mmCIF file of C-alpha atoms in Angstrom:
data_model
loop_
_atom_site.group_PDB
_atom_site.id
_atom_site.type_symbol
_atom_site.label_atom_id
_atom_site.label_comp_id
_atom_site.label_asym_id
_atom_site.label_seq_id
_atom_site.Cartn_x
_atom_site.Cartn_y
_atom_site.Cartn_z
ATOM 1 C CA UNK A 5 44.681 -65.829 60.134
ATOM 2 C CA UNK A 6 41.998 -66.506 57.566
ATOM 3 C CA UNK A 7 43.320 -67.204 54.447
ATOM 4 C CA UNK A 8 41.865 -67.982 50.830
ATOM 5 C CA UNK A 9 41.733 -71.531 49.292
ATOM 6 C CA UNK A 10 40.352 -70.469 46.482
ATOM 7 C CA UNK A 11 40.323 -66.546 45.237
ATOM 8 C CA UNK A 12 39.475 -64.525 41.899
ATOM 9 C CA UNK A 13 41.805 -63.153 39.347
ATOM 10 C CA UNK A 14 41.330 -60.546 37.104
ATOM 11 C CA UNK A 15 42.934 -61.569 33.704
ATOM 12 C CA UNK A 16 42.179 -57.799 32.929
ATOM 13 C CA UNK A 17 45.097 -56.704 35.101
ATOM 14 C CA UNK A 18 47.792 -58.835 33.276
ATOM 15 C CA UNK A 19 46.506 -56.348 30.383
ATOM 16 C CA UNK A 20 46.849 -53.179 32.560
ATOM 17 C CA UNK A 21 50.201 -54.372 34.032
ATOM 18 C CA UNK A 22 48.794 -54.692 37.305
ATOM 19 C CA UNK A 23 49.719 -57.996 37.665
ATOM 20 C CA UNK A 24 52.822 -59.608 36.610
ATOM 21 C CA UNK A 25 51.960 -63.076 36.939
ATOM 22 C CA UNK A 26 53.404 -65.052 33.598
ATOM 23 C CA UNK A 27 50.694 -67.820 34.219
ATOM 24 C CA UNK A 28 47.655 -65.354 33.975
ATOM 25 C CA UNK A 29 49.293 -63.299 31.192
ATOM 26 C CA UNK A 30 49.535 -66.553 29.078
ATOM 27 C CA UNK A 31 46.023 -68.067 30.139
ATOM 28 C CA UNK A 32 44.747 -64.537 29.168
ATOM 29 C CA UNK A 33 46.303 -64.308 26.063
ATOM 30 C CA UNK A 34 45.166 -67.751 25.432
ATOM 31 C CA UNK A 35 41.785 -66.792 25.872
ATOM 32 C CA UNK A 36 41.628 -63.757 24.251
ATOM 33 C CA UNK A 37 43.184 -65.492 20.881
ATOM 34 C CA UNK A 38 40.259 -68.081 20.729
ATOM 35 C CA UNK A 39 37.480 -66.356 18.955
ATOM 36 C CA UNK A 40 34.163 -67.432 21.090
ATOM 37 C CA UNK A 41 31.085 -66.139 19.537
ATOM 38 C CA UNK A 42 27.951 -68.050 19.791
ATOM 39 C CA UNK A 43 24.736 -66.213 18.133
ATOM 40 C CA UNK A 44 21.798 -67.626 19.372
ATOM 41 C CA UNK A 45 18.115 -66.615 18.617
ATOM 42 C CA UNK A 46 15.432 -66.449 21.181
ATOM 43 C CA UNK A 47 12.005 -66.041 20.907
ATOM 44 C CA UNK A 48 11.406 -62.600 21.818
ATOM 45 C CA UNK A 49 8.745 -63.769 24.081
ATOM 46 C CA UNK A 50 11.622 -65.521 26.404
ATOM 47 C CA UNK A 51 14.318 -62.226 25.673
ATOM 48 C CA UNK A 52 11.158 -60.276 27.210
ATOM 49 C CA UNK A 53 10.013 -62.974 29.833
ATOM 50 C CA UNK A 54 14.588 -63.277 30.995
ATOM 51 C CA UNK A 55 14.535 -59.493 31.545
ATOM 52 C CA UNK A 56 11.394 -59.239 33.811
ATOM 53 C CA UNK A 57 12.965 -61.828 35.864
ATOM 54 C CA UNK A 58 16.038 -59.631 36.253
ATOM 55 C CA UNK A 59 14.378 -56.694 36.984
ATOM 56 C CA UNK A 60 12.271 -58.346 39.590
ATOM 57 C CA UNK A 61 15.596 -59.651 41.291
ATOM 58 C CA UNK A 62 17.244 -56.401 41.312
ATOM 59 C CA UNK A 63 13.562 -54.834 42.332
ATOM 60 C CA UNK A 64 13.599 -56.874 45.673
ATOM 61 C CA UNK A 65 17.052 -57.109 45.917
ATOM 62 C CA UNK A 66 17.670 -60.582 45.578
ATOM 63 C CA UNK A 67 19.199 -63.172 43.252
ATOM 64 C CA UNK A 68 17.007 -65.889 43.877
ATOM 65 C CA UNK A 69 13.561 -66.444 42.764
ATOM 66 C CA UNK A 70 11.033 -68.825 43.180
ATOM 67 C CA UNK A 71 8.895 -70.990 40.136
ATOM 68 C CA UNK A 72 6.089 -69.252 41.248
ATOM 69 C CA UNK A 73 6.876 -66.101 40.882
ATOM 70 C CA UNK A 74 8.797 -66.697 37.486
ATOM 71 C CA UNK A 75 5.024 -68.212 36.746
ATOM 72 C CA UNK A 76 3.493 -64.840 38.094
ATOM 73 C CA UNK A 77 6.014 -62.724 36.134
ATOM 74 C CA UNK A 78 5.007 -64.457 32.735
ATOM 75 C CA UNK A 79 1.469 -63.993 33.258
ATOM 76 C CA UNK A 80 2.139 -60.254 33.764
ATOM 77 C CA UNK A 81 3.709 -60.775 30.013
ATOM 78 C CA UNK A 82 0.791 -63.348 28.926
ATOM 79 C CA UNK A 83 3.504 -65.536 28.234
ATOM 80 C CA UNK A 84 2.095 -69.284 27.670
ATOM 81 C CA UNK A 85 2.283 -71.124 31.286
ATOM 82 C CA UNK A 86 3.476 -74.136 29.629
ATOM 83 C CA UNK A 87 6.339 -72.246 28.473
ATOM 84 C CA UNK A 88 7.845 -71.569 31.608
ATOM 85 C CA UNK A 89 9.661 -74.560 32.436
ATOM 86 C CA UNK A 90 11.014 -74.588 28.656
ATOM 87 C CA UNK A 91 12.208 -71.162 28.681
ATOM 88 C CA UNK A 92 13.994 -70.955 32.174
ATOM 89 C CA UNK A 93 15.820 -74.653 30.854
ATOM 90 C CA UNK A 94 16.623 -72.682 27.751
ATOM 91 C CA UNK A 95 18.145 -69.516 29.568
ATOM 92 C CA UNK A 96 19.745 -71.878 32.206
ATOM 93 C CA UNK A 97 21.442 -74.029 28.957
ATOM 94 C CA UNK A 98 22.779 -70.433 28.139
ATOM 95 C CA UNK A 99 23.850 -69.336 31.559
ATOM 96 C CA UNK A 100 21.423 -66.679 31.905
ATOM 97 C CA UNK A 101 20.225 -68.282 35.001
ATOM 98 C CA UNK A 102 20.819 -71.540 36.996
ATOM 99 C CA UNK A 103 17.639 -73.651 37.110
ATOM 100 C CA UNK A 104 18.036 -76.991 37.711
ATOM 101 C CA UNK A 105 14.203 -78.376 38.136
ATOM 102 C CA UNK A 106 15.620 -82.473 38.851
ATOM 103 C CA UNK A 107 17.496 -80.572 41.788
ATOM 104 C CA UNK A 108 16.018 -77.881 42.657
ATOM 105 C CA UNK A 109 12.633 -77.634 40.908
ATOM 106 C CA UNK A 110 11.379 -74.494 42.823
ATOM 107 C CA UNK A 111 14.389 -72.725 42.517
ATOM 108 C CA UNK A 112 15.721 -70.257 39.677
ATOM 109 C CA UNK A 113 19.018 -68.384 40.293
ATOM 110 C CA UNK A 114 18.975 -65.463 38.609
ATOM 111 C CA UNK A 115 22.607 -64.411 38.363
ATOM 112 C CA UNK A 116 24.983 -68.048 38.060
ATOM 113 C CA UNK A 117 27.509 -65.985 40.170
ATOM 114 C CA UNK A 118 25.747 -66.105 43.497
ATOM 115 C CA UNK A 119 25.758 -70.495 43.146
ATOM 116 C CA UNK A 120 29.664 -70.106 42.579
ATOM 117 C CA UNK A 121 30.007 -67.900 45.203
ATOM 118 C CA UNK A 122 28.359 -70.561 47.507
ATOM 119 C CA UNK A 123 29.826 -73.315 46.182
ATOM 120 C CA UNK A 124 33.421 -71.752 46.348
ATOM 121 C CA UNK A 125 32.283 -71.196 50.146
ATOM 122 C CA UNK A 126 31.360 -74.516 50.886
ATOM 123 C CA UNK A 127 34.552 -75.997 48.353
ATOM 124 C CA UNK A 128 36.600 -73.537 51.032
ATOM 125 C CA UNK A 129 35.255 -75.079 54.209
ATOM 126 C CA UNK A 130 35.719 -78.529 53.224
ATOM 127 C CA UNK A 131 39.407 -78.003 52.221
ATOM 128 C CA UNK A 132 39.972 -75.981 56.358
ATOM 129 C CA UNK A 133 38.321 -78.556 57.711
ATOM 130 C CA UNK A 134 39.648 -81.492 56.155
ATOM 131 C CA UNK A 135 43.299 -79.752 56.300
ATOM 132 C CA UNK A 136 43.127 -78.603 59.994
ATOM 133 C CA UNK A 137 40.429 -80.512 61.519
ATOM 134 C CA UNK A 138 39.558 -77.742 63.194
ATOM 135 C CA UNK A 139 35.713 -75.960 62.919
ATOM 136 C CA UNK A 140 35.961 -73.782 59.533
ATOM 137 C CA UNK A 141 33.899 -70.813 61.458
ATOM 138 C CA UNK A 142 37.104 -70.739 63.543
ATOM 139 C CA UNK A 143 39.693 -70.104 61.032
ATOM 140 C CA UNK A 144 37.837 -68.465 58.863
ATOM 141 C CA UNK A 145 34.500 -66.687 59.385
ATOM 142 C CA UNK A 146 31.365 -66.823 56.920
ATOM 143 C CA UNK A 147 31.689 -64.476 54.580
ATOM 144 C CA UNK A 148 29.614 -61.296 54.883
ATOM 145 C CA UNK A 149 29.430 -61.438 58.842
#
């Protein structure tokens, strides 16, 4: 039987009484006590330029785009070409996006929570496999199939 290695929780239900874990009550009421509030001003340009992106993902239902078409996208807003590159590091510093252009130069992620999804995966597949030493796809088939 396929079982999770790793799996989400949802500090919200600790709240709702939905979950009567003491471990996430107290790491949600730690996180809820620290005050987190970062204000941050962007050039509208980029605010404009992070929102075409989004709606271009969601438009060909994806979250994964390439340079290019970021590139092609701020033309459409005659944002500065040079300016790409700066502004997709900027929203990636911010987790807006993942774009990591020493790794993946060609790459932007659009939404960070399809990399952790993968990476969880793959962080899954090593533990089965390294735990059993038996195929992963055995145990435990890719998600989504």
């Amino acid at each position: 039987e396929c079982q999770n290695v790793i799996f989400p929780l949802n500090g919200l239900q600790a709240v709702e009484g939905k979950f009567k874990d003491p471990v996430v009550c107290k790491l949600r009421s730690s996180i809820t006590s620290t005050p987190y509030v970062i204000q941050v001003d962007v050039p509208l340009r980029w605010h404009a330029f992070e929102l075409a992106i989004q709606a271009e993902a969601r438009r060909n239902n994806t979250q994964v785009l390439s340079l290019q078409k970021c590139i092609e996208i701020a033309e459409d807003l005659d944002f500065p070409p040079d300016d790409v590159k700066t502004a997709l590091t900027f929203l990636s510093d911010y987790n807006l996006i993942v774009y990591y252009p020493s790794l993946l130069p060609n790459v932007v992620f659009t939404t960070p929570q399809v990399l952790l999804d993968k990476v969880t995966e793959l962080t899954e597949r090593v533990y089965l496999l390294s735990n059993t030493g038996k195929n992963p796809n055995e145990i435990c088939p890719t998600r989504g199939e």
